[in-house]
PDB file of C-alpha atoms in Angstrom:
ATOM      1  CA  MET A   1     -13.499   7.362 118.784  1.00 41.00           C
ATOM      2  CA  LYS A   2     -12.484  10.034 116.399  1.00 57.00           C
ATOM      3  CA  LYS A   3     -10.754  13.077 117.675  1.00 70.00           C
ATOM      4  CA  SER A   4     -12.502  16.320 116.302  1.00 79.00           C
ATOM      5  CA  LEU A   5     -10.836  19.349 115.055  1.00 79.00           C
ATOM      6  CA  SER A   6     -10.198  22.361 117.562  1.00 81.00           C
ATOM      7  CA  THR A   7     -11.327  25.673 116.599  1.00 86.00           C
ATOM      8  CA  TYR A   8      -7.771  26.659 116.124  1.00 83.00           C
ATOM      9  CA  GLN A   9      -7.126  23.716 113.658  1.00 86.00           C
ATOM     10  CA  VAL A  10     -10.179  24.587 111.662  1.00 93.00           C
ATOM     11  CA  THR A  11      -9.044  28.190 111.495  1.00 93.00           C
ATOM     12  CA  ILE A  12      -5.554  27.046 110.450  1.00 92.00           C
ATOM     13  CA  ILE A  13      -7.316  25.111 107.676  1.00 95.00           C
ATOM     14  CA  ALA A  14      -9.485  28.267 106.627  1.00 98.00           C
ATOM     15  CA  LEU A  15      -6.094  30.225 106.457  1.00 96.00           C
ATOM     16  CA  GLY A  16      -4.668  27.430 104.094  1.00 97.00           C
ATOM     17  CA  ILE A  17      -7.680  27.883 101.871  1.00 99.00           C
ATOM     18  CA  VAL A  18      -7.218  31.559 101.992  1.00 98.00           C
ATOM     19  CA  LEU A  19      -3.437  31.300 101.141  1.00 98.00           C
ATOM     20  CA  ASN A  20      -4.197  29.282  98.208  1.00 98.00           C
ATOM     21  CA  VAL A  21      -6.837  31.481  96.683  1.00 99.00           C
ATOM     22  CA  VAL A  22      -4.772  34.618  97.348  1.00 98.00           C
ATOM     23  CA  GLY A  23      -1.739  33.047  95.871  1.00 98.00           C
ATOM     24  CA  ALA A  24      -3.646  31.833  92.780  1.00 97.00           C
ATOM     25  CA  PHE A  25      -5.230  35.175  92.264  1.00 98.00           C
ATOM     26  CA  ILE A  26      -1.927  37.156  92.478  1.00 97.00           C
ATOM     27  CA  ALA A  27      -0.243  34.645  90.149  1.00 96.00           C
ATOM     28  CA  LEU A  28      -2.965  34.811  87.570  1.00 94.00           C
ATOM     29  CA  THR A  29      -3.376  38.686  87.807  1.00 95.00           C
ATOM     30  CA  LEU A  30       0.237  39.044  87.287  1.00 95.00           C
ATOM     31  CA  ARG A  31       0.377  36.162  84.757  1.00 92.00           C
ATOM     32  CA  LEU A  32       3.334  34.656  86.584  1.00 94.00           C
ATOM     33  CA  PRO A  33       4.695  31.616  85.209  1.00 93.00           C
ATOM     34  CA  ILE A  34       4.160  29.972  88.542  1.00 93.00           C
ATOM     35  CA  TYR A  35       0.952  29.228  90.143  1.00 94.00           C
ATOM     36  CA  LEU A  36       1.308  29.956  94.025  1.00 97.00           C
ATOM     37  CA  ASP A  37      -1.944  28.165  94.456  1.00 97.00           C
ATOM     38  CA  SER A  38      -0.458  25.341  96.735  1.00 98.00           C
ATOM     39  CA  ILE A  39       1.121  27.504  99.525  1.00 98.00           C
ATOM     40  CA  GLY A  40      -1.960  26.849 101.945  1.00 98.00           C
ATOM     41  CA  THR A  41      -1.895  23.126 100.956  1.00 98.00           C
ATOM     42  CA  ILE A  42       1.788  22.567 101.653  1.00 97.00           C
ATOM     43  CA  PHE A  43       1.291  24.701 105.040  1.00 94.00           C
ATOM     44  CA  ILE A  44      -1.566  22.464 106.060  1.00 94.00           C
ATOM     45  CA  ALA A  45       0.414  19.353 104.843  1.00 93.00           C
ATOM     46  CA  CYS A  46       3.154  20.244 107.247  1.00 88.00           C
ATOM     47  CA  ILE A  47       0.879  21.363 110.327  1.00 86.00           C
ATOM     48  CA  LEU A  48      -2.157  18.946 110.071  1.00 88.00           C
ATOM     49  CA  GLY A  49      -0.839  16.183 107.874  1.00 90.00           C
ATOM     50  CA  PRO A  50      -2.002  14.870 104.471  1.00 95.00           C
ATOM     51  CA  ARG A  51      -5.651  14.383 105.097  1.00 94.00           C
ATOM     52  CA  TYR A  52      -6.304  18.069 105.973  1.00 95.00           C
ATOM     53  CA  ALA A  53      -3.963  19.328 103.171  1.00 97.00           C
ATOM     54  CA  VAL A  54      -6.117  17.419 100.606  1.00 98.00           C
ATOM     55  CA  LEU A  55      -9.196  19.094 101.887  1.00 97.00           C
ATOM     56  CA  THR A  56      -7.612  22.471 101.964  1.00 98.00           C
ATOM     57  CA  GLY A  57      -6.404  22.072  98.257  1.00 98.00           C
ATOM     58  CA  VAL A  58      -9.761  20.898  97.223  1.00 98.00           C
ATOM     59  CA  LEU A  59     -11.617  23.733  98.755  1.00 98.00           C
ATOM     60  CA  GLY A  60      -9.126  26.145  97.734  1.00 98.00           C
ATOM     61  CA  SER A  61      -9.469  25.033  94.095  1.00 98.00           C
ATOM     62  CA  PHE A  62     -13.155  25.064  94.374  1.00 98.00           C
ATOM     63  CA  VAL A  63     -13.305  28.711  95.768  1.00 98.00           C
ATOM     64  CA  SER A  64     -10.725  29.818  93.098  1.00 98.00           C
ATOM     65  CA  GLY A  65     -12.781  28.107  90.378  1.00 97.00           C
ATOM     66  CA  MET A  66     -16.060  29.601  91.467  1.00 98.00           C
ATOM     67  CA  THR A  67     -14.896  33.222  91.965  1.00 98.00           C
ATOM     68  CA  PHE A  68     -12.181  34.123  89.339  1.00 96.00           C
ATOM     69  CA  ASP A  69     -10.303  31.134  87.557  1.00 94.00           C
ATOM     70  CA  ILE A  70     -12.693  28.369  86.218  1.00 94.00           C
ATOM     71  CA  TYR A  71      -9.590  26.176  85.242  1.00 92.00           C
ATOM     72  CA  SER A  72      -8.723  25.773  88.902  1.00 95.00           C
ATOM     73  CA  LEU A  73     -11.568  23.070  89.169  1.00 96.00           C
ATOM     74  CA  PHE A  74      -9.995  21.096  86.569  1.00 96.00           C
ATOM     75  CA  PHE A  75      -6.526  21.015  88.597  1.00 95.00           C
ATOM     76  CA  MET A  76      -7.976  19.798  91.691  1.00 97.00           C
ATOM     77  CA  PRO A  77      -6.438  16.420  91.325  1.00 97.00           C
ATOM     78  CA  VAL A  78      -3.055  18.433  91.395  1.00 97.00           C
ATOM     79  CA  GLN A  79      -3.860  19.625  94.746  1.00 98.00           C
ATOM     80  CA  ILE A  80      -4.728  16.368  95.974  1.00 98.00           C
ATOM     81  CA  SER A  81      -1.409  14.895  94.954  1.00 98.00           C
ATOM     82  CA  THR A  82       0.388  17.883  96.438  1.00 98.00           C
ATOM     83  CA  GLY A  83      -1.303  17.666  99.791  1.00 97.00           C
ATOM     84  CA  LEU A  84      -0.887  13.898 100.079  1.00 97.00           C
ATOM     85  CA  ILE A  85       2.597  13.467  99.046  1.00 97.00           C
ATOM     86  CA  CYS A  86       3.861  16.703 100.486  1.00 96.00           C
ATOM     87  CA  GLY A  87       2.654  15.581 104.047  1.00 94.00           C
ATOM     88  CA  ILE A  88       4.273  12.145 103.492  1.00 95.00           C
ATOM     89  CA  MET A  89       7.470  13.838 102.409  1.00 95.00           C
ATOM     90  CA  PHE A  90       7.332  16.150 105.536  1.00 92.00           C
ATOM     91  CA  LYS A  91       6.717  13.111 107.946  1.00 91.00           C
ATOM     92  CA  LYS A  92       9.660  11.461 106.512  1.00 93.00           C
ATOM     93  CA  GLY A  93      11.824  14.653 107.096  1.00 92.00           C
ATOM     94  CA  PHE A  94      12.418  15.405 103.485  1.00 94.00           C
ATOM     95  CA  LEU A  95      11.533  18.931 103.688  1.00 92.00           C
ATOM     96  CA  LYS A  96      14.151  20.367 105.706  1.00 87.00           C
ATOM     97  CA  GLY A  97      17.880  20.829 105.466  1.00 88.00           C
ATOM     98  CA  GLY A  98      19.592  19.485 102.316  1.00 91.00           C
ATOM     99  CA  LYS A  99      16.840  16.950 101.704  1.00 95.00           C
ATOM    100  CA  ILE A 100      14.572  19.877 100.769  1.00 95.00           C
ATOM    101  CA  PHE A 101      15.544  19.606  97.019  1.00 95.00           C
ATOM    102  CA  ILE A 102      14.660  15.933  96.891  1.00 95.00           C
ATOM    103  CA  GLY A 103      11.471  16.162  98.898  1.00 95.00           C
ATOM    104  CA  VAL A 104      10.232  19.059  96.690  1.00 97.00           C
ATOM    105  CA  MET A 105      11.176  16.909  93.595  1.00 96.00           C
ATOM    106  CA  ALA A 106       9.243  13.906  95.167  1.00 95.00           C
ATOM    107  CA  PHE A 107       6.026  15.789  95.010  1.00 94.00           C
ATOM    108  CA  SER A 108       6.347  18.150  92.389  1.00 95.00           C
ATOM    109  CA  VAL A 109       7.052  15.410  89.544  1.00 95.00           C
ATOM    110  CA  PRO A 110       3.763  13.754  90.276  1.00 96.00           C
ATOM    111  CA  THR A 111       1.877  16.979  90.173  1.00 94.00           C
ATOM    112  CA  SER A 112       3.807  18.079  87.111  1.00 92.00           C
ATOM    113  CA  ILE A 113       2.652  14.906  85.214  1.00 94.00           C
ATOM    114  CA  LEU A 114      -0.923  15.500  86.479  1.00 94.00           C
ATOM    115  CA  SER A 115      -0.827  19.116  85.485  1.00 91.00           C
ATOM    116  CA  ALA A 116       0.789  18.462  82.188  1.00 89.00           C
ATOM    117  CA  ILE A 117      -1.903  15.857  81.312  1.00 92.00           C
ATOM    118  CA  ILE A 118      -4.733  18.101  82.147  1.00 92.00           C
ATOM    119  CA  ALA A 119      -3.354  21.124  80.419  1.00 87.00           C
ATOM    120  CA  ALA A 120      -2.282  19.224  77.397  1.00 85.00           C
ATOM    121  CA  PHE A 121      -5.207  16.957  76.766  1.00 88.00           C
ATOM    122  CA  VAL A 122      -8.109  19.043  78.199  1.00 88.00           C
ATOM    123  CA  PHE A 123      -6.984  22.543  77.286  1.00 84.00           C
ATOM    124  CA  GLY A 124      -4.528  22.057  74.532  1.00 82.00           C
ATOM    125  CA  GLY A 125      -1.765  23.487  76.259  1.00 78.00           C
ATOM    126  CA  VAL A 126      -3.286  26.812  76.973  1.00 79.00           C
ATOM    127  CA  THR A 127      -4.775  27.626  80.442  1.00 84.00           C
ATOM    128  CA  SER A 128      -5.181  30.780  82.415  1.00 80.00           C
ATOM    129  CA  SER A 129      -1.756  30.325  83.755  1.00 86.00           C
ATOM    130  CA  GLY A 130       1.326  32.589  82.802  1.00 85.00           C
ATOM    131  CA  SER A 131       3.261  29.320  81.987  1.00 88.00           C
ATOM    132  CA  SER A 132       1.105  29.170  78.896  1.00 86.00           C
ATOM    133  CA  TYR A 133       3.197  31.852  77.381  1.00 89.00           C
ATOM    134  CA  ILE A 134       6.014  29.435  77.719  1.00 90.00           C
ATOM    135  CA  VAL A 135       4.302  26.791  76.188  1.00 88.00           C
ATOM    136  CA  GLN A 136       3.521  29.241  73.323  1.00 88.00           C
ATOM    137  CA  ILE A 137       7.246  30.388  72.885  1.00 92.00           C
ATOM    138  CA  LEU A 138       8.267  26.778  72.679  1.00 92.00           C
ATOM    139  CA  SER A 139       5.733  26.036  69.997  1.00 88.00           C
ATOM    140  CA  ALA A 140       7.040  28.884  68.174  1.00 92.00           C
ATOM    141  CA  PHE A 141      10.417  27.211  68.096  1.00 94.00           C
ATOM    142  CA  GLY A 142       9.034  24.057  66.813  1.00 94.00           C
ATOM    143  CA  VAL A 143       8.678  22.070  70.150  1.00 93.00           C
ATOM    144  CA  ASN A 144       5.640  19.853  69.809  1.00 91.00           C
ATOM    145  CA  LYS A 145       2.883  21.285  71.949  1.00 86.00           C
ATOM    146  CA  VAL A 146       2.387  17.991  74.284  1.00 88.00           C
ATOM    147  CA  ALA A 147       6.211  18.025  74.770  1.00 92.00           C
ATOM    148  CA  GLY A 148       6.219  21.748  75.445  1.00 91.00           C
ATOM    149  CA  VAL A 149       3.620  21.535  77.991  1.00 90.00           C
ATOM    150  CA  PHE A 150       5.323  18.690  79.839  1.00 92.00           C
ATOM    151  CA  LEU A 151       8.599  20.409  79.950  1.00 93.00           C
ATOM    152  CA  THR A 152       6.952  23.654  81.041  1.00 93.00           C
ATOM    153  CA  GLN A 153       4.862  21.810  83.818  1.00 92.00           C
ATOM    154  CA  VAL A 154       8.059  20.060  85.150  1.00 92.00           C
ATOM    155  CA  LEU A 155      10.157  23.321  85.458  1.00 94.00           C
ATOM    156  CA  THR A 156       7.378  25.483  86.749  1.00 94.00           C
ATOM    157  CA  ASP A 157       5.799  23.152  89.079  1.00 94.00           C
ATOM    158  CA  TYR A 158       9.215  22.306  90.728  1.00 96.00           C
ATOM    159  CA  THR A 159       9.969  26.049  91.196  1.00 96.00           C
ATOM    160  CA  ASP A 160       6.495  26.840  92.324  1.00 96.00           C
ATOM    161  CA  LYS A 161       6.544  24.108  94.977  1.00 97.00           C
ATOM    162  CA  PHE A 162       9.992  24.861  96.062  1.00 97.00           C
ATOM    163  CA  ILE A 163       9.112  28.699  96.566  1.00 97.00           C
ATOM    164  CA  ALA A 164       6.051  27.597  98.442  1.00 97.00           C
ATOM    165  CA  VAL A 165       7.800  25.324 100.667  1.00 97.00           C
ATOM    166  CA  VAL A 166      10.382  28.165 101.450  1.00 96.00           C
ATOM    167  CA  ILE A 167       7.700  30.491 102.241  1.00 95.00           C
ATOM    168  CA  VAL A 168       5.731  28.077 104.538  1.00 94.00           C
ATOM    169  CA  LYS A 169       9.216  27.230 106.609  1.00 90.00           C
ATOM    170  CA  TYR A 170       9.757  31.081 106.920  1.00 91.00           C
ATOM    171  CA  ALA A 171       6.031  31.838 107.828  1.00 86.00           C
ATOM    172  CA  VAL A 172       5.792  29.031 110.356  1.00 80.00           C
ATOM    173  CA  SER A 173       8.859  30.253 112.090  1.00 81.00           C
ATOM    174  CA  LEU A 174       7.211  33.737 112.690  1.00 84.00           C
ATOM    175  CA  VAL A 175       4.099  31.973 114.700  1.00 77.00           C
ATOM    176  CA  PRO A 176       4.231  33.037 118.190  1.00 79.00           C
ATOM    177  CA  GLN A 177       4.921  30.586 120.904  1.00 74.00           C
ATOM    178  CA  ASN A 178       1.341  31.034 122.793  1.00 78.00           C
ATOM    179  CA  VAL A 179      -0.288  29.784 119.269  1.00 74.00           C
ATOM    180  CA  VAL A 180       2.099  26.906 118.896  1.00 65.00           C
ATOM    181  CA  ASN A 181       1.189  25.606 122.445  1.00 67.00           C
ATOM    182  CA  LYS A 182      -2.585  25.895 121.721  1.00 67.00           C
ATOM    183  CA  LEU A 183      -2.105  23.982 118.325  1.00 66.00           C
ATOM    184  CA  LYS A 184       0.213  21.229 119.635  1.00 58.00           C
ATOM    185  CA  PHE A 185       0.768  19.428 116.347  1.00 54.00           C
ATOM    186  CA  LYS A 186       3.169  16.529 116.564  1.00 52.00           C
ATOM    187  CA  ASN A 187       6.137  16.830 114.153  1.00 51.00           C
ATOM    188  CA  SER A 188       4.940  19.992 112.697  1.00 57.00           C
ATOM    189  CA  TYR A 189       7.392  22.823 111.470  1.00 52.00           C
ATOM    190  CA  MET A 190       6.170  24.805 114.346  1.00 51.00           C
ATOM    191  CA  GLU A 191       7.358  22.287 116.856  1.00 52.00           C
ATOM    192  CA  ILE A 192      10.531  21.975 115.087  1.00 47.00           C
ATOM    193  CA  ASN A 193      11.276  25.599 114.640  1.00 49.00           C
ATOM    194  CA  ASN A 194       9.800  27.005 117.831  1.00 45.00           C
ATOM    195  CA  GLY A 195      10.585  24.507 120.402  1.00 40.00           C
TER     196      GLY A 195
END
């Protein structure tokens, strides 16, 4: 028999979707070279696991794509990869302490490759992201556009995912104990940081 999600868990997933959408909106509006669209996905990967992180990422991309950034729809595979691999890295203990750099690299490299393929071959290297400026600067210096997109994606994705993990770790440490008790997620940041 499948265990159904509690109201608190559904609410946490909705919060993850909102974090993705708001982060993406801020990054897009300010033309930041990072994306901030996976904070919620990473949050859910660490709290509920990969399956719900994938759902959060897909729904976040869908909402962003339908409201302010059509490009988000094309990058859904990136959210799927982020949620899946981040959840696995968390469960293996690679998102805490000194291992955090390796853990973030483990899920940012595949997402970088996916992002670069989508950006280079679907959009010719120019998307709504602020990282497109980096690609254009590299092109002006004679760097092949595809190579420029791949280089930019690797650098910006790692930075973006690392910042997201740090934000998630800090935010979860602020969650009140009574909420932690109601959620009771095994091996979550909440359990590790709050008791």
